[in-house]
Amino acid sequence: VQLVESGGGLVQAGGSLRLSCAASGSTFSINTMGWYRRAPGKQRELVATITSGDDSTDYADSVKGRFTISRDGAKNTMYLQMNSLKPEDTAVYYCNAVALVLATRKPYVYWGQGTQVAVSS
């Protein structure tokens, strides 16, 4: 599975951005996808996840009500709509996918290269 993020950039506080994560390869084996972020000097943290089967979602408390995760199965693409952005949302955002490796029958975690989001005050 290969993951490529896009859509990052610089935005003023209160603005919006939409991140995309295009998956390719053995996408049929993906169970869960998610967005993580790493702010300067901080550890990577979970932002949101979405499950392939029923599109159930989960969010970090810090983004609830502002961010929306979604996916388009036909396009093998996941999105993160980010509204009401705050300076503390500034980070590198990473796309993540957990997929079952058929040969080992064990899950494997794939990561994208990351996309920078900067929110100015």
XYZ file of C-alpha atoms in Angstrom:
121
model
C 0.000 0.000 0.000
C 1.303 3.423 -0.944
C -0.092 6.626 0.531
C 0.337 10.129 -0.865
C -0.940 13.184 0.987
C -1.760 16.544 -0.520
C -3.596 19.729 0.348
C -1.422 21.235 3.049
C -0.473 24.874 3.101
C -0.537 28.155 4.970
C -3.842 29.548 6.190
C -4.960 32.210 8.630
C -6.620 31.299 11.896
C -10.290 30.588 11.344
C -9.688 29.381 7.829
C -10.136 25.969 6.256
C -8.077 23.384 4.434
C -8.853 19.975 3.007
C -6.200 17.283 3.052
C -6.319 14.292 0.737
C -4.638 10.904 1.007
C -4.565 8.794 -2.135
C -3.986 5.090 -1.574
C -2.677 2.670 -4.190
C -1.554 -0.925 -4.269
C -3.368 -3.555 -2.202
C -6.069 -1.167 -1.060
C -8.582 -4.002 -0.666
C -6.635 -5.111 2.399
C -7.030 -1.795 4.238
C -9.117 -1.989 7.398
C -8.645 1.413 8.967
C -7.238 4.724 7.808
C -6.402 7.777 9.791
C -4.723 11.124 10.089
C -1.960 11.855 12.560
C 0.023 15.005 13.122
C 3.326 16.037 14.618
C 3.795 19.584 15.785
C 7.300 21.034 16.268
C 8.834 19.689 19.456
C 5.901 17.395 20.175
C 5.105 13.745 19.749
C 2.949 12.468 16.936
C -0.718 12.414 17.884
C -3.865 10.890 16.482
C -6.230 13.314 14.764
C -8.972 11.110 13.332
C -9.635 7.596 12.059
C -12.170 5.980 9.750
C -12.980 2.303 9.374
C -13.376 0.860 5.900
C -16.277 -1.438 6.680
C -18.872 0.905 8.120
C -17.144 4.292 7.824
C -17.244 4.707 11.571
C -15.108 7.615 12.711
C -13.226 8.739 15.765
C -11.648 12.086 16.587
C -9.203 13.583 19.012
C -10.975 15.856 21.472
C -8.947 18.801 20.229
C -10.466 18.626 16.736
C -14.015 17.435 17.412
C -16.564 19.685 15.798
C -13.945 21.319 13.570
C -12.437 18.470 11.520
C -14.252 15.856 9.463
C -12.679 12.666 8.160
C -14.208 10.911 5.167
C -13.276 8.583 2.362
C -14.225 7.830 -1.221
C -13.889 4.090 -1.761
C -14.192 4.376 -5.521
C -11.220 6.747 -5.636
C -9.286 5.043 -2.825
C -8.903 8.445 -1.266
C -9.341 9.687 2.275
C -9.972 13.293 3.219
C -9.651 15.534 6.231
C -11.742 18.678 6.099
C -10.321 21.122 8.598
C -12.419 24.142 9.560
C -11.951 26.863 12.147
C -8.232 26.243 12.124
C -6.151 27.411 15.053
C -2.430 28.150 15.321
C -2.101 25.072 17.510
C -3.189 22.956 14.543
C 0.129 23.766 12.889
C 1.899 20.470 12.241
C 2.963 17.959 9.652
C -0.069 15.801 8.927
C 0.451 12.155 8.082
C -1.875 9.701 6.438
C -1.974 6.222 7.938
C -3.471 2.914 6.830
C -3.689 -0.395 8.649
C -3.870 -3.267 6.210
C -3.844 -7.031 6.497
C -0.806 -8.666 4.931
C -2.180 -11.800 3.314
C 1.090 -13.712 3.502
C 1.392 -13.350 7.266
C -2.264 -12.686 8.143
C -1.018 -9.895 10.346
C -1.783 -6.178 10.197
C 0.810 -3.757 8.928
C 0.834 0.002 9.316
C 1.602 2.159 6.298
C 2.461 5.867 6.374
C 2.470 8.671 3.872
C 5.258 11.203 3.589
C 3.360 13.968 5.341
C 2.036 17.369 4.350
C 2.709 20.615 6.197
C -0.138 22.655 7.620
C 0.677 26.080 9.024
C -1.921 28.295 10.678
C -1.030 31.922 11.307
C -2.600 33.971 14.069
